[in-house]
Amino acid sequence: MSVVSQRKVTSLWVTRSDRSPVSFHTSAGADFSTERISSGLVRVAVAGELDMRNAPALRSYAGDQMHPSSRLVLDLSDVEFFGSAGLTVFDELDTLARRRSSRWALVGGRPVHRLLRVLGDPVHAHASLESAIHALRVPA
């Protein structure tokens, strides 16, 4: 596998023995990846900066991973900067979850928690992946 530039790879599928295939996507300062945790449960992880340059790409990418009656963890624990444009991703996931009878949970790092705290915590952010997975396994 060769990469032309650190930020120019658009999509790549890799098979790992411990989990289902992982999808990678890069968009303007952020890397997105998808990992199937179990049947009907997917983790979308983001690393880098989330701002107005790449929030639309993440909305689309995460939305494509949310299937009917599925559960999705949006893991932003490796996000170094979280701009207010990232909040649009949460709105989109809420809308899709209602339409598709799905559920989603958020894992946030310090930048995410900081902005949510300033806004009065409009979205609950779990401190760990394990906590988010547990919340999604409990019936709604």
Short mmCIF file of C-alpha atoms in Angstrom, two decimals:
data_model
loop_
_atom_site.label_atom_id
_atom_site.label_comp_id
_atom_site.label_asym_id
_atom_site.label_seq_id
_atom_site.Cartn_x
_atom_site.Cartn_y
_atom_site.Cartn_z
CA MET A 1 0.00 0.00 0.00
CA SER A 2 1.40 3.39 -0.90
CA VAL A 3 0.09 6.80 -0.03
CA VAL A 4 0.84 9.71 -2.35
CA SER A 5 0.35 12.35 0.33
CA GLN A 6 -0.64 12.21 3.97
CA ARG A 7 -3.92 14.06 3.29
CA LYS A 8 -4.75 12.90 -0.25
CA VAL A 9 -5.98 9.34 0.35
CA THR A 10 -9.73 9.22 -0.21
CA SER A 11 -10.76 5.67 0.66
CA LEU A 12 -9.10 2.40 1.53
CA TRP A 13 -10.36 -0.97 2.80
CA VAL A 14 -8.20 -3.14 5.02
CA THR A 15 -9.11 -6.53 6.46
CA ARG A 16 -8.10 -7.24 10.04
CA SER A 17 -8.36 -10.59 11.73
CA ASP A 18 -9.82 -9.29 15.00
CA ARG A 19 -12.66 -7.19 13.54
CA SER A 20 -14.58 -6.73 10.32
CA PRO A 21 -13.19 -4.60 7.48
CA VAL A 22 -12.11 -1.08 8.31
CA SER A 23 -12.79 1.84 5.99
CA PHE A 24 -10.56 4.94 5.94
CA HIS A 25 -11.28 8.39 4.52
CA THR A 26 -9.29 11.63 4.68
CA SER A 27 -10.73 15.12 4.36
CA ALA A 28 -9.00 18.49 4.89
CA GLY A 29 -7.11 17.89 8.13
CA ALA A 30 -9.06 14.93 9.51
CA ASP A 31 -8.93 11.18 9.09
CA PHE A 32 -12.14 9.12 9.38
CA SER A 33 -12.26 5.37 9.90
CA THR A 34 -15.03 2.83 10.34
CA GLU A 35 -14.80 -0.38 12.31
CA ARG A 36 -17.54 -2.97 12.76
CA ILE A 37 -17.56 -3.80 16.47
CA SER A 38 -20.35 -6.37 16.26
CA SER A 39 -23.42 -7.11 14.21
CA GLY A 40 -25.34 -3.85 13.94
CA LEU A 41 -22.74 -1.83 15.90
CA VAL A 42 -20.22 0.37 14.10
CA ARG A 43 -17.56 2.77 15.36
CA VAL A 44 -16.72 5.85 13.28
CA ALA A 45 -13.49 7.36 14.61
CA VAL A 46 -12.10 10.77 13.74
CA ALA A 47 -8.54 12.00 14.23
CA GLY A 48 -7.20 15.48 13.55
CA GLU A 49 -9.21 18.69 13.39
CA LEU A 50 -12.96 18.94 12.88
CA ASP A 51 -14.08 22.28 11.48
CA MET A 52 -16.04 23.89 8.65
CA ARG A 53 -13.61 22.45 6.06
CA ASN A 54 -14.41 18.83 6.82
CA ALA A 55 -17.64 18.72 8.88
CA PRO A 56 -19.74 18.21 5.70
CA ALA A 57 -17.53 15.26 4.71
CA LEU A 58 -17.91 13.72 8.17
CA ARG A 59 -21.70 14.22 8.07
CA SER A 60 -21.80 12.30 4.80
CA TYR A 61 -19.29 9.64 5.88
CA ALA A 62 -20.94 8.94 9.25
CA GLY A 63 -24.40 9.07 7.70
CA ASP A 64 -23.39 6.41 5.18
CA GLN A 65 -22.43 4.11 8.08
CA MET A 66 -25.79 4.44 9.87
CA HIS A 67 -28.02 1.69 8.53
CA PRO A 68 -31.64 0.97 9.52
CA SER A 69 -31.94 -0.40 13.08
CA SER A 70 -28.19 -0.09 13.61
CA ARG A 71 -26.11 1.51 16.34
CA LEU A 72 -23.20 3.86 15.71
CA VAL A 73 -20.50 5.22 18.01
CA LEU A 74 -19.00 8.50 16.83
CA ASP A 75 -15.57 8.48 18.47
CA LEU A 76 -14.02 11.95 18.58
CA SER A 77 -11.52 11.12 21.32
CA ASP A 78 -8.58 11.74 18.93
CA VAL A 79 -9.88 15.10 17.68
CA GLU A 80 -7.37 17.85 18.45
CA PHE A 81 -9.63 20.78 17.51
CA PHE A 82 -13.43 20.79 17.50
CA GLY A 83 -15.07 23.80 15.85
CA SER A 84 -18.73 24.69 16.08
CA ALA A 85 -19.28 23.33 12.55
CA GLY A 86 -18.84 19.89 14.10
CA LEU A 87 -22.18 20.33 15.86
CA THR A 88 -23.91 19.94 12.48
CA VAL A 89 -22.68 16.35 12.44
CA PHE A 90 -24.64 15.67 15.64
CA ASP A 91 -27.81 17.19 14.16
CA GLU A 92 -27.46 15.05 11.04
CA LEU A 93 -26.94 11.86 13.06
CA ASP A 94 -29.99 12.69 15.21
CA THR A 95 -32.11 13.15 12.08
CA LEU A 96 -30.84 9.96 10.43
CA ALA A 97 -31.26 7.95 13.63
CA ARG A 98 -34.93 8.96 13.86
CA ARG A 99 -35.57 8.16 10.18
CA ARG A 100 -33.79 4.80 10.29
CA SER A 101 -34.84 3.64 13.77
CA SER A 102 -31.17 3.69 14.72
CA ARG A 103 -29.23 4.96 17.71
CA TRP A 104 -25.89 6.66 18.11
CA ALA A 105 -23.56 7.67 20.93
CA LEU A 106 -20.70 10.13 21.14
CA VAL A 107 -17.23 9.67 22.63
CA GLY A 108 -15.52 13.01 23.07
CA GLY A 109 -12.05 14.14 23.94
CA ARG A 110 -11.15 17.37 25.68
CA PRO A 111 -11.86 19.75 22.74
CA VAL A 112 -15.32 18.21 22.25
CA HIS A 113 -16.17 18.26 25.96
CA ARG A 114 -14.99 21.87 26.22
CA LEU A 115 -17.32 23.14 23.48
CA LEU A 116 -20.26 21.07 24.68
CA ARG A 117 -19.79 22.37 28.23
CA VAL A 118 -19.83 25.99 26.99
CA LEU A 119 -23.08 25.24 25.14
CA GLY A 120 -24.73 23.65 28.18
CA ASP A 121 -24.11 20.04 27.13
CA PRO A 122 -26.72 19.76 24.35
CA VAL A 123 -25.34 16.29 23.52
CA HIS A 124 -24.11 13.73 26.05
CA ALA A 125 -20.49 12.79 25.34
CA HIS A 126 -19.21 9.57 26.86
CA ALA A 127 -15.71 9.56 28.32
CA SER A 128 -14.79 6.19 26.79
CA LEU A 129 -15.62 3.88 23.92
CA GLU A 130 -16.68 1.21 26.41
CA SER A 131 -19.19 3.57 28.03
CA ALA A 132 -20.70 4.50 24.65
CA ILE A 133 -20.97 0.85 23.57
CA HIS A 134 -22.62 -0.05 26.88
CA ALA A 135 -25.13 2.79 26.46
CA LEU A 136 -26.07 1.52 23.00
CA ARG A 137 -26.48 -2.07 24.19
CA VAL A 138 -29.02 -1.04 26.82
CA PRO A 139 -32.52 -0.94 25.26
CA ALA A 140 -33.77 2.59 24.57
#
